[in-house]
mmCIF file of C-alpha atoms in Angstrom:
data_model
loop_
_atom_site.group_PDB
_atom_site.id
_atom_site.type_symbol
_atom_site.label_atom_id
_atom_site.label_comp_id
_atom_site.label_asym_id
_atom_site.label_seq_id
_atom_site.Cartn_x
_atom_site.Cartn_y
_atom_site.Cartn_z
ATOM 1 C CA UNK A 2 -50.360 -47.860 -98.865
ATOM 2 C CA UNK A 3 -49.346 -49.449 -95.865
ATOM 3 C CA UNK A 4 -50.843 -52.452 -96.359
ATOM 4 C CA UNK A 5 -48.782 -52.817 -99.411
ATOM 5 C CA UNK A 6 -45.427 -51.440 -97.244
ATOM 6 C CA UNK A 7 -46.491 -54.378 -94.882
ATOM 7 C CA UNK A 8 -47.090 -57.327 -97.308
ATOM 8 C CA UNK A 9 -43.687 -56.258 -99.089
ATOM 9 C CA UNK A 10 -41.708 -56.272 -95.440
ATOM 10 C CA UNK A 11 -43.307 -59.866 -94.662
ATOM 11 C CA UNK A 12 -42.353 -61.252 -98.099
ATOM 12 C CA UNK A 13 -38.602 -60.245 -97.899
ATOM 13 C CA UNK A 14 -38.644 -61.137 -94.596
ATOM 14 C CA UNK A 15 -40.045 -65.184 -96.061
ATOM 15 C CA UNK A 16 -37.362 -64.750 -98.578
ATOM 16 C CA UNK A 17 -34.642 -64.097 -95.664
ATOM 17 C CA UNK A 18 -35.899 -66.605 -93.691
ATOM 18 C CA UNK A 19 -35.968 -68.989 -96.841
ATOM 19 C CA UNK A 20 -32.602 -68.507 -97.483
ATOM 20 C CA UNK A 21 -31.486 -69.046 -93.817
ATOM 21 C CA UNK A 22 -33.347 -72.416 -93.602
ATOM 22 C CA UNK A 23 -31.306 -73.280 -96.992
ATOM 23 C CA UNK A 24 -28.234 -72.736 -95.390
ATOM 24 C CA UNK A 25 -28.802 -74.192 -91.821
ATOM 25 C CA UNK A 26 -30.820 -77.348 -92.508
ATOM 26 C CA UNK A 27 -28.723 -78.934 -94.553
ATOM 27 C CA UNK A 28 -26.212 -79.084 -92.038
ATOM 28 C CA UNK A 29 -28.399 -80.129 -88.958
ATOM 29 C CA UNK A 30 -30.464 -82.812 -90.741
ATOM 30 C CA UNK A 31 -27.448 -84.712 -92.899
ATOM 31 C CA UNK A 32 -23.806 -84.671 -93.318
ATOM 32 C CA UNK A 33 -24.142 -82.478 -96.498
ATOM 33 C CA UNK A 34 -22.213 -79.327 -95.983
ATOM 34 C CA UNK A 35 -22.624 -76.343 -98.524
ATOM 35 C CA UNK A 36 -19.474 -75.710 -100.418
ATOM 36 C CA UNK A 37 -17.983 -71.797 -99.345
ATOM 37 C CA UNK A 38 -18.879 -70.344 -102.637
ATOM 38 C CA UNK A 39 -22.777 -71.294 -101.684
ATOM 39 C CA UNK A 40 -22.278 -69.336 -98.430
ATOM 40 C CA UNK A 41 -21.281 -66.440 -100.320
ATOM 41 C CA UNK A 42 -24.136 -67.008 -103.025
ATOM 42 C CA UNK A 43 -26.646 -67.408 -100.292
ATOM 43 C CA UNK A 44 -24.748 -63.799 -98.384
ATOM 44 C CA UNK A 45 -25.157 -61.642 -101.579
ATOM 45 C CA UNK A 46 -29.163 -62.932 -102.343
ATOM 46 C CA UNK A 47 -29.903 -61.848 -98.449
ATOM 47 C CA UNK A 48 -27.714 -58.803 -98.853
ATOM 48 C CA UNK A 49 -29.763 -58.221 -102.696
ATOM 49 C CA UNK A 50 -33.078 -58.790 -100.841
ATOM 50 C CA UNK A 51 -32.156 -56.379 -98.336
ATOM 51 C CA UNK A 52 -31.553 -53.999 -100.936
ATOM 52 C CA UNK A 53 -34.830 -54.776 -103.180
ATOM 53 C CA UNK A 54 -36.676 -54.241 -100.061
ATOM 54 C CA UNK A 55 -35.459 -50.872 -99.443
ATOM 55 C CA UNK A 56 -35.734 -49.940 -103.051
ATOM 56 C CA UNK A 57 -39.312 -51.180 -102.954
ATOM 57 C CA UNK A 58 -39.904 -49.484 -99.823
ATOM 58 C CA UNK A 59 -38.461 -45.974 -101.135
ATOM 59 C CA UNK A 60 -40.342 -46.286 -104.344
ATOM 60 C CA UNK A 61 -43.880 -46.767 -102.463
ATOM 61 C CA UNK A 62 -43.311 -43.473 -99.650
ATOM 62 C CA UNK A 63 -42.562 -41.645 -102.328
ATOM 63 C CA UNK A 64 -45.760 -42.355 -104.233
ATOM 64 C CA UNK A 65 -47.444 -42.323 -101.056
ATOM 65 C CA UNK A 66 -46.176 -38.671 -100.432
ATOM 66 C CA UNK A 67 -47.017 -37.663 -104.319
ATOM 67 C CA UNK A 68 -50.574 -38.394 -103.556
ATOM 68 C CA UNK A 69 -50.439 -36.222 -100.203
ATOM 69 C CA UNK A 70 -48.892 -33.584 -102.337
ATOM 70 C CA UNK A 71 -51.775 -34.166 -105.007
ATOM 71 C CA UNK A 72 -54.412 -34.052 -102.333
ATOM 72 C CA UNK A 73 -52.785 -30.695 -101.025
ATOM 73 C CA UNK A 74 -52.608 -28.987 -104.021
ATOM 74 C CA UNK A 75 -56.312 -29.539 -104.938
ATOM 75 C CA UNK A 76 -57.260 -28.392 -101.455
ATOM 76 C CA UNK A 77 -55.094 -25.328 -101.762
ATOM 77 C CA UNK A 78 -57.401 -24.961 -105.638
ATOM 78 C CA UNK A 79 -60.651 -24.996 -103.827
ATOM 79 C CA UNK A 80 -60.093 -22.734 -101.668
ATOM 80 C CA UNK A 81 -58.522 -19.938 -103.752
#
């Protein structure tokens, strides 16, 4: 399980970085700027990713702790 908490934490963390590059290269390398709306459409997909992540993140501890609970109650059934 923490493998897959770690592989999901490196992939948002691509995405972020993804859409970071989109916004700064652009304006290092050529005389294109991004219009403002694009700023705020690149804001809420790092702000959604942020989110996803945490949802994803939530979603795998809490299978993580419904196999612990599993595992305990079968313990606690082999030894009564």
């Amino acid at each position: 399980m923490k493998e897959a908490k770690t592989s999901v934490f490196i992939g948002m963390q691509v995405m972020n970085l993804l859409l970071l590059l989109t916004v700064l290269l652009p304006n290092v390398s050529t005389n294109f700027y991004l219009s403002d709306w694009m700023y705020v459409v690149l804001i809420v997909l790092m702000l959604v990713n942020g989110s996803l992540y945490l949802w994803v993140r939530s979603k795998l501890e809490k299978i993580e702790a419904d196999r612990n609970l599993k595992e305990v109650m079968r313990i606690i059934e082999e030894s009564i």
